Each structure stands twice: as C-alpha cells, then as structure tokens.
XYZ file of C-alpha atoms in Angstrom:
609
model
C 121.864 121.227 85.687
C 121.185 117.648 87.107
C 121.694 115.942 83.760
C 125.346 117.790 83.601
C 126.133 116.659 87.055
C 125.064 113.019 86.404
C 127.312 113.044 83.355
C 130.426 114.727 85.132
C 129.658 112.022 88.256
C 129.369 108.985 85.495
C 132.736 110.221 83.778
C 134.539 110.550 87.198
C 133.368 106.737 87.965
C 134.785 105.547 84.169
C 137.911 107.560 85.038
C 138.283 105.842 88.163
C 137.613 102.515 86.070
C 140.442 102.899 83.849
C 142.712 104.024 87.157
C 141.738 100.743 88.726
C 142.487 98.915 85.558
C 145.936 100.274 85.541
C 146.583 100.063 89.498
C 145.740 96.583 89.085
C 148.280 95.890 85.842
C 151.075 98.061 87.148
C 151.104 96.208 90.688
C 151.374 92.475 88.571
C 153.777 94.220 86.873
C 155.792 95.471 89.269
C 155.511 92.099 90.950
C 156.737 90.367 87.893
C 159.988 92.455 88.083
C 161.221 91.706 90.516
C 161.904 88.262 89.981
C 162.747 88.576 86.173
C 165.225 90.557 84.489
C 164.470 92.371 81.326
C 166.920 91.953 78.865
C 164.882 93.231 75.848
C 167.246 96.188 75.246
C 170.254 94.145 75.359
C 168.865 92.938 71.500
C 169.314 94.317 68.216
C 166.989 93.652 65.599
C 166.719 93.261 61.707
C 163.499 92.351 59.310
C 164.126 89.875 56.752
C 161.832 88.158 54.337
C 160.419 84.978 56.052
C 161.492 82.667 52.899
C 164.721 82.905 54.059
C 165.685 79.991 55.991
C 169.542 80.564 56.374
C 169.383 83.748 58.617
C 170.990 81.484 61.672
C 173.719 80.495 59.365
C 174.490 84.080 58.159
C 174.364 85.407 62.081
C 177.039 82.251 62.963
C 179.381 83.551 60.223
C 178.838 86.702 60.911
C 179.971 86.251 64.794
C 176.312 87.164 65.683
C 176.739 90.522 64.418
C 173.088 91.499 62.216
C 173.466 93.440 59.341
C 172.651 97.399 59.557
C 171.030 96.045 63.253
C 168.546 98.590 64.889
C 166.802 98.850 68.068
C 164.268 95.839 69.061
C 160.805 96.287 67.886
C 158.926 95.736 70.935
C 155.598 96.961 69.030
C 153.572 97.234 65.447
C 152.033 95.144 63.076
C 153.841 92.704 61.004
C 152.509 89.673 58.538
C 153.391 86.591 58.623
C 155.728 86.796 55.349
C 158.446 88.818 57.079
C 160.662 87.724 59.805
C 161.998 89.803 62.845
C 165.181 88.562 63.666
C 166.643 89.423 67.253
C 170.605 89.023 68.127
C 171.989 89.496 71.454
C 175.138 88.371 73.771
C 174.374 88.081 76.986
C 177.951 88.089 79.040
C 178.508 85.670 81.186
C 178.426 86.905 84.923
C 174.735 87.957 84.313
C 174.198 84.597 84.545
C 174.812 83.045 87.909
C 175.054 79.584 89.385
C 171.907 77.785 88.733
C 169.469 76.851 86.215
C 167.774 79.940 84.213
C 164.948 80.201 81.512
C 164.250 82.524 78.582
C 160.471 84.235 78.335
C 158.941 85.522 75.903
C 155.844 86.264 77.354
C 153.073 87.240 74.583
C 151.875 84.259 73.490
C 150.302 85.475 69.996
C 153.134 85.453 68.078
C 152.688 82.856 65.600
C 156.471 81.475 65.009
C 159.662 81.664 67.376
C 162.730 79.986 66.358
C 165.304 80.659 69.544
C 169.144 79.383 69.175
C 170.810 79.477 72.487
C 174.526 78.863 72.413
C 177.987 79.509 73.442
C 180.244 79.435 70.243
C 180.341 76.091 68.990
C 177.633 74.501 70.245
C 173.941 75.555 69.703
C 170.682 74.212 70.440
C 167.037 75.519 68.729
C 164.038 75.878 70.467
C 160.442 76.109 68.833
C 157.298 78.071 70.183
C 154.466 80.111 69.281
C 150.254 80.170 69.058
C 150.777 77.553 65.870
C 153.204 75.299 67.564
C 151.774 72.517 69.491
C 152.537 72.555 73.194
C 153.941 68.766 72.924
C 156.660 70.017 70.308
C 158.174 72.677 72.528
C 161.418 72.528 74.717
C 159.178 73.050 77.264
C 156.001 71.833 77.513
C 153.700 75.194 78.673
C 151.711 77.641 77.543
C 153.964 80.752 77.677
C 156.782 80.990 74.752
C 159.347 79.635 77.338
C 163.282 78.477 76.341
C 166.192 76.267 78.281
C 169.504 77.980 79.084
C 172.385 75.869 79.328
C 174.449 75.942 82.119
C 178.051 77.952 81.477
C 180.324 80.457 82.447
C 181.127 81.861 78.702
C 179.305 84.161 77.222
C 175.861 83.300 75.691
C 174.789 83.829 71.897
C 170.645 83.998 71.399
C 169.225 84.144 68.662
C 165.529 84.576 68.072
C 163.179 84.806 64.576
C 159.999 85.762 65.198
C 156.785 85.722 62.560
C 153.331 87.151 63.545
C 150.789 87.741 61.352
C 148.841 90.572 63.565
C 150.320 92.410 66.642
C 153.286 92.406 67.636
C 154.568 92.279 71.742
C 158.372 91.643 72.101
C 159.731 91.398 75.564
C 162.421 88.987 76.898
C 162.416 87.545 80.244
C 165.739 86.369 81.621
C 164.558 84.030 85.429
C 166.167 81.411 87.939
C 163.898 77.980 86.811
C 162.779 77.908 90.542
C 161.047 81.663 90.124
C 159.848 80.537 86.490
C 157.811 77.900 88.352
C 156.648 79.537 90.800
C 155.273 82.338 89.188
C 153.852 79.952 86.645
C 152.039 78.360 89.206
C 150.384 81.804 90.566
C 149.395 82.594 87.309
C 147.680 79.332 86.248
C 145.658 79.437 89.897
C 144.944 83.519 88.971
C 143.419 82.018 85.595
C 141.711 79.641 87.257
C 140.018 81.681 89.826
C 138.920 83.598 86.539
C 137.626 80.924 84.807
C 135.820 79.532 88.240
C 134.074 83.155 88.164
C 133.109 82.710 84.847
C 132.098 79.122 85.440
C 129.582 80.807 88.481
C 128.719 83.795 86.540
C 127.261 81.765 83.577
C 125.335 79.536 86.134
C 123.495 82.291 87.758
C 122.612 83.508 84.472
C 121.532 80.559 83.171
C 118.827 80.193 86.207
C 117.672 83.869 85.867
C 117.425 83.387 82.431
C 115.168 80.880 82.420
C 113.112 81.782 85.553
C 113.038 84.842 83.937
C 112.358 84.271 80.520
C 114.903 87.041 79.703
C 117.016 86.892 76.415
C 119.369 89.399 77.852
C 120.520 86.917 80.217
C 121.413 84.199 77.477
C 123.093 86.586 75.467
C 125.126 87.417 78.631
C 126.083 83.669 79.394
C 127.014 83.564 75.465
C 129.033 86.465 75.492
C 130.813 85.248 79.120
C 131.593 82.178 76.816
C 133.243 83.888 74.046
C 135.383 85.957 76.513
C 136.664 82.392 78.295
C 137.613 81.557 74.736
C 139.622 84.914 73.967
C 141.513 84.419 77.488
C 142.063 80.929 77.084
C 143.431 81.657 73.471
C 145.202 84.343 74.562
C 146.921 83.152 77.603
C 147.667 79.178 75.871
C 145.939 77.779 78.133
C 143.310 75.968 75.619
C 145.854 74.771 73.567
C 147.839 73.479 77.262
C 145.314 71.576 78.264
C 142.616 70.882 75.496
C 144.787 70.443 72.470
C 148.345 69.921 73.236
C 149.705 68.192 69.849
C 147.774 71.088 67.178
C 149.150 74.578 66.201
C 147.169 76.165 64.135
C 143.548 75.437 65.777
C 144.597 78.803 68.367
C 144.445 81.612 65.960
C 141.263 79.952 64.192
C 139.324 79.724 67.609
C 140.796 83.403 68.603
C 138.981 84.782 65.637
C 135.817 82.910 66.127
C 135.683 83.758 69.800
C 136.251 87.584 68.987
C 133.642 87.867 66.617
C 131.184 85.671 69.386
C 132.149 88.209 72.003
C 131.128 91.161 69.887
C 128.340 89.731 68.299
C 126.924 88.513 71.875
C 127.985 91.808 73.664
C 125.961 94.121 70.873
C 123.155 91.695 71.198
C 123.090 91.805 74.814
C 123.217 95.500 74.947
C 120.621 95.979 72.554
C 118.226 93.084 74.726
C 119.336 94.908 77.817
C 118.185 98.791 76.730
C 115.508 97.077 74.832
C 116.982 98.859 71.799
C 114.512 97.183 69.063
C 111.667 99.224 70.362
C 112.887 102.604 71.286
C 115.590 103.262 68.847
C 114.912 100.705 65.866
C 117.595 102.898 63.754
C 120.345 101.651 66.746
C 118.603 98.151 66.283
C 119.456 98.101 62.791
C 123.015 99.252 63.227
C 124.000 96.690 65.848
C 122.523 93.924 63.862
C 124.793 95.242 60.889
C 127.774 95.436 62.898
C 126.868 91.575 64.108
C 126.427 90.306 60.714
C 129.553 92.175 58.877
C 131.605 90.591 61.961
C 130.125 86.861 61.677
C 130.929 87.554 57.654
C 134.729 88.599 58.374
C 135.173 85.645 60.791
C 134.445 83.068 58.550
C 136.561 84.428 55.835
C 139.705 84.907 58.271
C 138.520 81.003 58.981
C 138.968 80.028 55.364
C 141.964 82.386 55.202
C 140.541 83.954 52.432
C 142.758 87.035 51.926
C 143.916 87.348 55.719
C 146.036 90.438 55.384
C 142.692 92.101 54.064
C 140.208 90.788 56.282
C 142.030 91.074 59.704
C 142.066 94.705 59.065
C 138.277 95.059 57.992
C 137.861 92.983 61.142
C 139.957 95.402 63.470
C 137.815 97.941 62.083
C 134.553 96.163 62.922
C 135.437 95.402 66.127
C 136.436 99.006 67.408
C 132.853 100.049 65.485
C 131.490 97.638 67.701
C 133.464 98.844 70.793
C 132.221 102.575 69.880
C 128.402 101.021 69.571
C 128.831 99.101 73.210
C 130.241 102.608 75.262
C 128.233 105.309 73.217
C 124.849 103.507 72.916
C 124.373 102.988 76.888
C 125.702 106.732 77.223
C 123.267 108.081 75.200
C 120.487 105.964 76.773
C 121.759 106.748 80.131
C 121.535 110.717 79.324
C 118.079 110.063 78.492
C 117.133 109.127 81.721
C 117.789 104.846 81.480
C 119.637 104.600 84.990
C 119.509 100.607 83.901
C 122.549 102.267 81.507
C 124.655 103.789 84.204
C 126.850 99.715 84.495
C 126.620 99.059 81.326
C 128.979 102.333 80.330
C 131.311 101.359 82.997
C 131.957 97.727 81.931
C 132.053 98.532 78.887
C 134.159 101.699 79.216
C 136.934 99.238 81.208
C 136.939 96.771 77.796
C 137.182 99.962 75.590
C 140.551 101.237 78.152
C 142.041 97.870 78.230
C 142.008 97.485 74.002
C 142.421 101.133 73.532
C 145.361 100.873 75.655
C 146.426 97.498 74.071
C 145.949 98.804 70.230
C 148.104 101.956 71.764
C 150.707 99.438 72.945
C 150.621 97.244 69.458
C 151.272 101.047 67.712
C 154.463 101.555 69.647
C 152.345 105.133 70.769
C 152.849 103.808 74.725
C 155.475 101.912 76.343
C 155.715 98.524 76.302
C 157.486 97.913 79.305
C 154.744 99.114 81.624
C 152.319 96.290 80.198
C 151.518 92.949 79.919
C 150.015 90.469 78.279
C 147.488 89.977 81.016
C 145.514 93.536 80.590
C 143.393 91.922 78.624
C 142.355 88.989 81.300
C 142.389 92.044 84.329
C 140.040 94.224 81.734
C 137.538 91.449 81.140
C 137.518 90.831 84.566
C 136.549 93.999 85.462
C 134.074 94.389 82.667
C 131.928 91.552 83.541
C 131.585 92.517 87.228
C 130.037 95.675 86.092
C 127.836 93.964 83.563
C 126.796 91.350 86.263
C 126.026 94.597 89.009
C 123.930 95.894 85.937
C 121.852 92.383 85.346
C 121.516 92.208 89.620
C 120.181 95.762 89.082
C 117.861 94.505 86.380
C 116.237 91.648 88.808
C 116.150 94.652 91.763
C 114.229 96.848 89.276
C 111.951 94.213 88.190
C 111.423 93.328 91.674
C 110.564 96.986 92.324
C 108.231 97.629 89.496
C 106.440 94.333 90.384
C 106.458 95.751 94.105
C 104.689 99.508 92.717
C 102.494 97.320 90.355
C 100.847 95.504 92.977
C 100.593 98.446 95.266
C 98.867 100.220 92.640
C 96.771 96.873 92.111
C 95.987 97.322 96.111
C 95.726 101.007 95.542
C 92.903 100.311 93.353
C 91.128 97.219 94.564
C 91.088 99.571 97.916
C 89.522 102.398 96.117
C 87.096 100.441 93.889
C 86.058 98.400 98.010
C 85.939 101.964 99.421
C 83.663 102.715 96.337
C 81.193 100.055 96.834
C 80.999 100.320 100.700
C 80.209 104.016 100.408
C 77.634 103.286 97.861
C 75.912 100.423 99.424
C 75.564 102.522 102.822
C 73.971 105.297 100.472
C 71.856 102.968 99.035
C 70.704 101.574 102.210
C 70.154 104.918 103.480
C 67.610 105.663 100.962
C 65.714 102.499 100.885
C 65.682 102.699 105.222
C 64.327 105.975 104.627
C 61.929 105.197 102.137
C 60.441 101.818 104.665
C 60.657 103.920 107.368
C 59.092 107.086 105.855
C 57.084 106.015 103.571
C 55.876 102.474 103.713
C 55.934 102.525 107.372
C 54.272 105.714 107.293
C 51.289 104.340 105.161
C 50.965 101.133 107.329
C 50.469 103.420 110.798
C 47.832 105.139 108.630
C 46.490 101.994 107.983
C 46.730 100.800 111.149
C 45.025 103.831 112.421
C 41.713 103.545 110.192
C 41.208 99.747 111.534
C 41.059 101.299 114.678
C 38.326 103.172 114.520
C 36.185 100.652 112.968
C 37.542 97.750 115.302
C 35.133 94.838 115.964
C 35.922 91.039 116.631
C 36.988 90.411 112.739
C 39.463 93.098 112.680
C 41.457 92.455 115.776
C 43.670 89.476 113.964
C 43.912 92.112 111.007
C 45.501 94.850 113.745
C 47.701 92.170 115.076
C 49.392 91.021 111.637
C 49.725 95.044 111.029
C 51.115 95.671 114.207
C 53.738 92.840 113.149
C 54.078 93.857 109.460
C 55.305 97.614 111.234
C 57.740 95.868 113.460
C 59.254 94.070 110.328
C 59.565 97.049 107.936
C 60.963 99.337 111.602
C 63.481 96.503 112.114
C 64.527 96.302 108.279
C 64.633 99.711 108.363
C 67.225 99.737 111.063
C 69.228 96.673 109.743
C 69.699 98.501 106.339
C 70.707 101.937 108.095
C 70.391 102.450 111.696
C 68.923 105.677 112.178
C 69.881 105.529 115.797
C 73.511 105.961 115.053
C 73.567 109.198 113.330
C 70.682 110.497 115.976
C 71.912 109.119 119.155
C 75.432 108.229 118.187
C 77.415 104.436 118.324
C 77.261 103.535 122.244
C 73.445 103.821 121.799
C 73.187 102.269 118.479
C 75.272 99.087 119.547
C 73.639 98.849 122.701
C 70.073 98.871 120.696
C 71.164 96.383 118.263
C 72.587 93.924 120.771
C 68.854 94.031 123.100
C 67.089 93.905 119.751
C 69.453 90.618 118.535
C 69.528 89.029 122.055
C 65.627 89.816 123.430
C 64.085 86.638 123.683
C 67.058 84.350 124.119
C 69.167 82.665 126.520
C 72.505 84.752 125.829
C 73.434 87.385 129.054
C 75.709 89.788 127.141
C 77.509 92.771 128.428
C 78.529 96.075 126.588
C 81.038 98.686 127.545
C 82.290 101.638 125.594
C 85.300 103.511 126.756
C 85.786 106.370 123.780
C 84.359 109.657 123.126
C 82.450 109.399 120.393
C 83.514 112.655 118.860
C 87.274 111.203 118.202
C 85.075 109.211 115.685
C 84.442 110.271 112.033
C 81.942 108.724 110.207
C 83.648 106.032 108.181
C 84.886 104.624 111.595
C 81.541 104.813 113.045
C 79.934 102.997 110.829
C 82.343 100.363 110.355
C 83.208 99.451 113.744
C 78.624 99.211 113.877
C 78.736 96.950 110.813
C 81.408 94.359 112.268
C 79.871 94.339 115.866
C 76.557 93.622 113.302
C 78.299 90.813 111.451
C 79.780 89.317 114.977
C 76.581 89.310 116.246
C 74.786 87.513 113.460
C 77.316 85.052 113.442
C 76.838 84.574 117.299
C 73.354 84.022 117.012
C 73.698 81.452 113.849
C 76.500 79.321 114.939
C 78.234 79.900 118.425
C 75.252 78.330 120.816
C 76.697 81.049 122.938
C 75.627 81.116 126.823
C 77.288 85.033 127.201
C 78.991 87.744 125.044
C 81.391 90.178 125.600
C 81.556 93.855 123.329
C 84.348 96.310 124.459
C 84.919 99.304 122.465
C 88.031 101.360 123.888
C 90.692 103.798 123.237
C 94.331 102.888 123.165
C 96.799 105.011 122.602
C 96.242 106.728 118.746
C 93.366 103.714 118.131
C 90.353 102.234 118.852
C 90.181 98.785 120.195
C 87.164 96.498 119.385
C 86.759 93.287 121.184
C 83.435 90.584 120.894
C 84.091 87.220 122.465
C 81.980 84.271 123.271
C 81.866 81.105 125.058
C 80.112 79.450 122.538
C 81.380 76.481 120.276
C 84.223 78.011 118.694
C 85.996 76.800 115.941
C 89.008 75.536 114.433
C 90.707 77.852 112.405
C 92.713 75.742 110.260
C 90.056 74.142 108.922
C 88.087 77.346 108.340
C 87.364 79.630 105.416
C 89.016 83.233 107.310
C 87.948 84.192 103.109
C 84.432 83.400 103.879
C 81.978 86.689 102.918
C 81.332 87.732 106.393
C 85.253 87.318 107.897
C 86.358 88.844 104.288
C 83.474 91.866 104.571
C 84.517 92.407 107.971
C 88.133 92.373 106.624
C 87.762 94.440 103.958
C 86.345 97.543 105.813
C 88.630 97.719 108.872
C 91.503 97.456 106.026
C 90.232 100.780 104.080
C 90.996 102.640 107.236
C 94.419 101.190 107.460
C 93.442 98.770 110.385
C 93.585 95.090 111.456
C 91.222 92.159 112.252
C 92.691 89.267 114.324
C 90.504 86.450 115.058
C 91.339 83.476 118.119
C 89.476 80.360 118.938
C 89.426 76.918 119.679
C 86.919 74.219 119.154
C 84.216 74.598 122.493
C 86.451 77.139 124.150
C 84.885 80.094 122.447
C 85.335 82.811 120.193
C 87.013 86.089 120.036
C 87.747 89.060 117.468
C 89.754 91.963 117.952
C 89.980 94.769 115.633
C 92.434 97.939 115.876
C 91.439 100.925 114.047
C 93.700 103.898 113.995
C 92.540 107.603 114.847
C-alpha cells in the first residue's frame, strides 16, 4: 500500500511538472501576443522541388496567385530537396504609420528566401540556421525581415527549405516592439546561460572534493545543453561565428548526441547502475555508443535523410532509458531516484510535446520556439536538487557511520572497564583472602616464638600486610560495596593524605541509593585519579571534594590550590584526563576541567541519574 501511494504522489509531482512547464510557455506566449500580430493564416502555401529557382518569377506573373495553393504548413517534416513556398497580400491599412518587421521565429529552418514588395518594386531578404548572421537584412539571430514603408498593398513572398522539423509562424511588429522584446529575450538567455555558467562551477568543486564522476558527467551534460540552446536560439552563431552558415546544424547534432550520451552516463553514475543492474549498464552504454556513431555520420553527411531518423529514434530510446530507469529504481526503494524522474520527466514533456508540435498532432499557435530553453531549465533544477540531495545523503551516512563508530568504540570502552573492575575484583580478593590471609598466619606463628631476632622479622610482616591490605583496596575497594561511596571516598582521601601537609575537606550531599553501580564506581575511580594527580604534581596546601545532587544529576567537584596548570599547553588526551574522560562519557556525562598556572586546580564532572 505505501509503494502505490509513493507512486500515485511521484506521478502527481511529474503532472504538476509538465503543468508548470506549460504555465510557464503559455504566459511568454501570451506575452508575445500582444505586441505581435499573427499573420500566418493570411498565407497560402505550395511544395515545389527545391531545384527550381524561378518560383519568384512564376508568383510575379502569376499576380502572386500559387498554383492549386493550400493552407500553410505550420508543422511536419520536410528535406532539404523540396521547397515550401508561402504567398500572401497583406492589405494595406494593416499596416500603420511607422516602421514594421517580419518574424519568423524558429530559427532551424535551414533556408528562407523572403520578397517583400508592392507591385513593381521588390526587395529579397536571406535567413536561416546556414546563413551567416553578417549576410542577413538584419543582422540577429531570429529569421527577422525589413518592411518598407507604404500605403499600397504588400506582396510577400517566402521559400522555405528545412531538412528536419518544420515550425512556420509569421510575426507581423512595430520595429520599436521588435527591439524591445529582442532585448528581453537576449537578457532571459543570458540569465540562463549565467545559471548554467554557476551550475557547472559548483559541480566542478563537488566533483573534485568529492571525487564523484556523477558530478563531471553532470557539468558535461550542462555543457551540451548550453550548446543545444545556443544552437537553437542563434545565439552561437550571433555572437561566436557571425560570417559561417553551415557550422549551426553540425554543432546542433554534436551537442544532441553530448547531451544524451552525458545524461545516460550521469544517470547510470548517479543510481550506480554498473553494479546493481549490469544488464541496464550495458544498455545505456549501447544507446551512448549507437548515438556517438549516428553523430559522426550526420557530421560527414553520410546519408542524412537516413541517419537523422535512426538518430530521432536513438534519442527518444534514450529519453525512455533517462524517465523509466530512475522510476524503476525509485520503486525499488532508491529515494536518491525520486529528482531524477522529475527532471527528466520535464525534458521528456517538453520534446514529447515538441515532436507532437513538429507532427502537426497539437497546435502550433500555442507554442514556441522557446519550450525547449523553459524545459531544460526546469530539468536541470531538478537534477541539481537531486545532486544537493546526494551531498545531504552522504553527509548523513557519514553522520550514522561515525555514530555507529562511537556506538562501538563506547561499547568495546564499556567492555574493557567492566572487565578490568572484574579483574581487579578477583585479584583484591585473592591478596586480601588469600595472601593476606597466609601472611596473618604467618605473622601469628612468629609470635609465639618471639625473641630479640624476630622482632625486625614481625615488623617487615606487619608492613608486607599493610602493602598487600592497601593494594588490595587500590585494585577494588571493598569498602565501597560494604559501607557504600561517602565512606569509601572519605577512607581513600585519610589513607592518600595521612602523613602530609594537605588539610582537605569532604562533603557528600546525595543518597547513595539514587546511585547504581556503574555510577558508583566511576565517580570513586575519578575522585581516585584526582587524587593521585594531587599528590604527584599540584604541591597542594588544601583540597576540596563535593559530591551533590542537582536537579536529574550528580555533581562532582575536586579543586586545589596547588600549582595549577596551563591548559593550552597541556595534553587534556593524557591517560589519566582521557581515563577519567572516557568513563563519565559511557554514562552519557561530562568532564570540564579549569585552571591557571599557581592559582589552582579544579574538575567538575556531571553525571546524569
């Protein structure tokens, strides 16, 4: 049941995607209506073969009447060896005073011849992806034409050639609009190639902090799509190479097959493909290769009819590999997929719904050319949410790595602590029990035979039994689990301070039965270890041990007024400070050490209850 709710969630979001995609076209649309006029229907339209070079000459002496004229093809697929020839009359009071310009505004056709006249005289115009910007009445990257000024009716004429789509729509504006709009668009294209620009920085840096492929093939595949837009929209050939014509469709190939090769190889980097489904692997590298093959041949123009349609074919194979590949994943539980499907879903709507347009099966009059540049768009914010997911997964698994590093480091410290008390328990128990045992024995048969040679033999006994009592107690102290911890820390502070100059002071403010064992005993050891390191270092005058309750913990405090030290320049990693450390942290407490050089020492540890 969740699996079929994830899916019906994920196709809501691609649905919304594509609605997006749509809102977005219809509103630059919509915007770019109403400042042009679309005169597209005012045209009628006849194919001829494109060897024929008289077809103006016929339409003069003809009155600019086409033989057995039909509607305007607006959409479809043409080659380059046949000619669409358009005829219209546009009457005179459409056009007002002022200066107007003709648009055609798909700027892959390959050829457009455009006579603009009155009657007698006529002037041609030249566009088109393999004309060069600098031989164009107007030097842009949109397929753009001069009216004359007039008050007579105005003959056009236009012959277009395309060797792959086709997108007919005419644009009738005032110059002043033309520009403006113009201007928009060019600082729209630029704010997507700035993105693009940023996004294949960032990537860069991740990819080689990270040492990720997927992130190369990413900036790669960004690359290819600048290409396709810049191909696509003129703009390469506006402002990289203004005097060639035929470079455009070469690098539009090229870039095509680079943005599918780089987006399957990214995908199949991304979901890690090569390992978990090496049958997918394969696939996608087959789709890459058979795509690199067809490019270079359509380079070479080795039977282009041919191999732009194996290549159309390719490419929607490859579209079909980049949506259902991530799906499938993402069913099986990779929620790195769930992006993925809806960037890719938005390229799959916009050249489903371009292909759709190219077929004639949608209208052409809600589209433009620049659903391509609004998909893309689109697209590669998704992709770039899914590669920010990536680095926010990594960061997480690296985050539940080293907690179950800490996990384990705590268990295998808890471990050995519990062990090592054991193990002192026994051997204080066995000195105390047995060996101590055997020396009072001892002791006790000297006794009774005392005389002037034995007394020096009862005195290093006597000793030998305080030594084995007092490693007994160091090891384990008895007294703690008989008496309980206010009497065992009070016993080991008189034992470590008899005989010296120190005053010290205890007080214990807790009931002992809040205590469990484990607390018990390490709150004893680190009172132990302060002391020791009292006696070896401090030169301590008094001490201070205060062993309270506040709130839900217990409060340990040992200060001196001994030498203190500086605790920059000391080792807080040192055995004792890291024991010490080590135990409080297995019961989820803190150690916080203060001091300054000859103004003492103090350590506080918080233990919770």
């Amino acid at each position: 049941m969740r699996g079929h709710r994830k899916f019906w969630v994920l196709l809501l979001q691609i649905s919304a995607v594509c609605v997006l995609i749509f809102l977005l076209f219809s509103y630059v649309v919509d915007g770019e209506n109403e400042t042009a006029v679309d005169i597209t229907r005012e045209f009628s339209m006849t194919v001829i073969d494109s060897s024929d070079r008289c077809h103006y000459c016929d339409l003069r002496e003809n009155n600019f009447k086409l033989k057995e004229p039909q509607p305007p093809a607006q959409s479809g697929f043409y080659s380059v060896d046949q000619t669409l020839l358009y005829a219209a009359t546009i009457p005179h009071n459409v056009l007002s005073d002022g200066q107007y310009v003709l648009e055609i505004p798909y700027t892959m056709l390959a050829y457009i011849d455009v006579w603009v006249g009155t009657g007698e005289t006529y002037h041609k115009h030249r566009s088109g992806m393999r004309v060069a910007v600098n031989d164009r009445s107007i030097r842009d990257n949109s397929n753009v034409f001069p009216l004359p000024e007039n008050t007579d009716d105005l003959h056009i004429v236009i012959a277009v050639a395309t060797d792959g789509p086709l997108e007919f729509k005419v644009l009738l504006w005032s110059q002043s609009d033309w520009i403006l709009q113009q201007s928009l668009v060019k600082v729209l294209y630029g704010l997507f190639f700035g993105i693009l620009l940023i996004l294949c920085i960032y990537n860069i840096f991740h990819a080689i902090v990270l040492n990720d492929s997927s992130y190369y093939y990413y900036v790669f595949y960004l690359l290819a799509h600048s290409l396709i837009i810049g191909a696509h929209s003129g703009l390469t050939k506006l402002f990289l190479w203004p005097n060639v014509g035929v470079l455009e469709t070469q690098i539009m190939y090229l870039a095509m097959a680079l943005s599918t090769g780089f987006g399957l190889a990214f995908c199949m980097s991304f979901l890690n493909i090569r390992r978990k489904a090496p049958k997918l692997y394969i696939a996608g590298a087959f789709i890459i290769s058979v795509n690199i093959v067809i490019s270079l041949l359509n380079l070479l123009e080795i039977q282009p009819g041919l191999m732009m349609q194996i290549y159309f074919a390719f490419s929607f194979v490859g579209l079909l590999y980049y949506t259902a590949v991530p799906l499938w994943f993402y069913i099986k539980g990779a929620q790195e997929a769930h992006f993925l499907i809806l960037g890719f879903s938005a390229l799959a709507f916009t050249v489903g719904y371009t292909t759709l347009k190219n077929f004639a099966l949608v209208d052409n009059s809600a589209v433009i050319h620049d659903l391509l540049a609004i998909g893309l768009l689109i697209e590669v914010f998704f992709l770039s949410i899914a590669l920010v997911q990536r680095i926010r997964q990594m960061k997480l698994d690296k985050q539940k790595a080293e907690q179950r590093l800490q996990q384990a480091n705590t268990m295998f410290t808890q471990t050995l602590i519990e062990n090592q008390e054991k193990d002192r328990a026994e051997l204080s128990a066995y000195l105390h029990d047995s060996i101590g045992h055997d020396l009072l024995v001892m002791k006790q048969r000297i006794e009774r035979k005392i005389n002037s040679d034995t007394r020096e033999l009862m005195h290093n006994c006597d000793q030998l039994i305080s030594n084995v009592r007092s490693l007994s107690s160091t090891m384990h102290p008895h007294v703690l689990k008989n008496l309980g911890l206010e009497a065992a820390i009070n016993q080991l502070a008189e034992n470590a301070f008899y005989r010296t100059y120190v005053d010290w002071a205890f007080n214990f403010q807790i009931q002992e039965k809040k205590l469990n064992d484990k607390i018990q005993i390490t709150i004893y050891r680190t009172v132990q270890e302060a002391i020791t390191n009292i006696l070896k270092h401090a030169n301590a005058t008094e001490v201070f041990i205060v062993i309270q309750q506040k709130g839900f913990n217990v409060v340990g405090e040992i200060k001196d007024d001994g030498n203190g030290l500086n605790l920059h320049k000391t080792d807080q990693k040192s055995s004792g400070l890291s024991i010490m450390r080590g135990r409080i942290e297995l019961l989820k407490g803190s150690l916080n050490i203060q001091s300054q050089p000859d103004e003492g020492f103090s350590l506080t540890f918080t233990i919770p209850l």
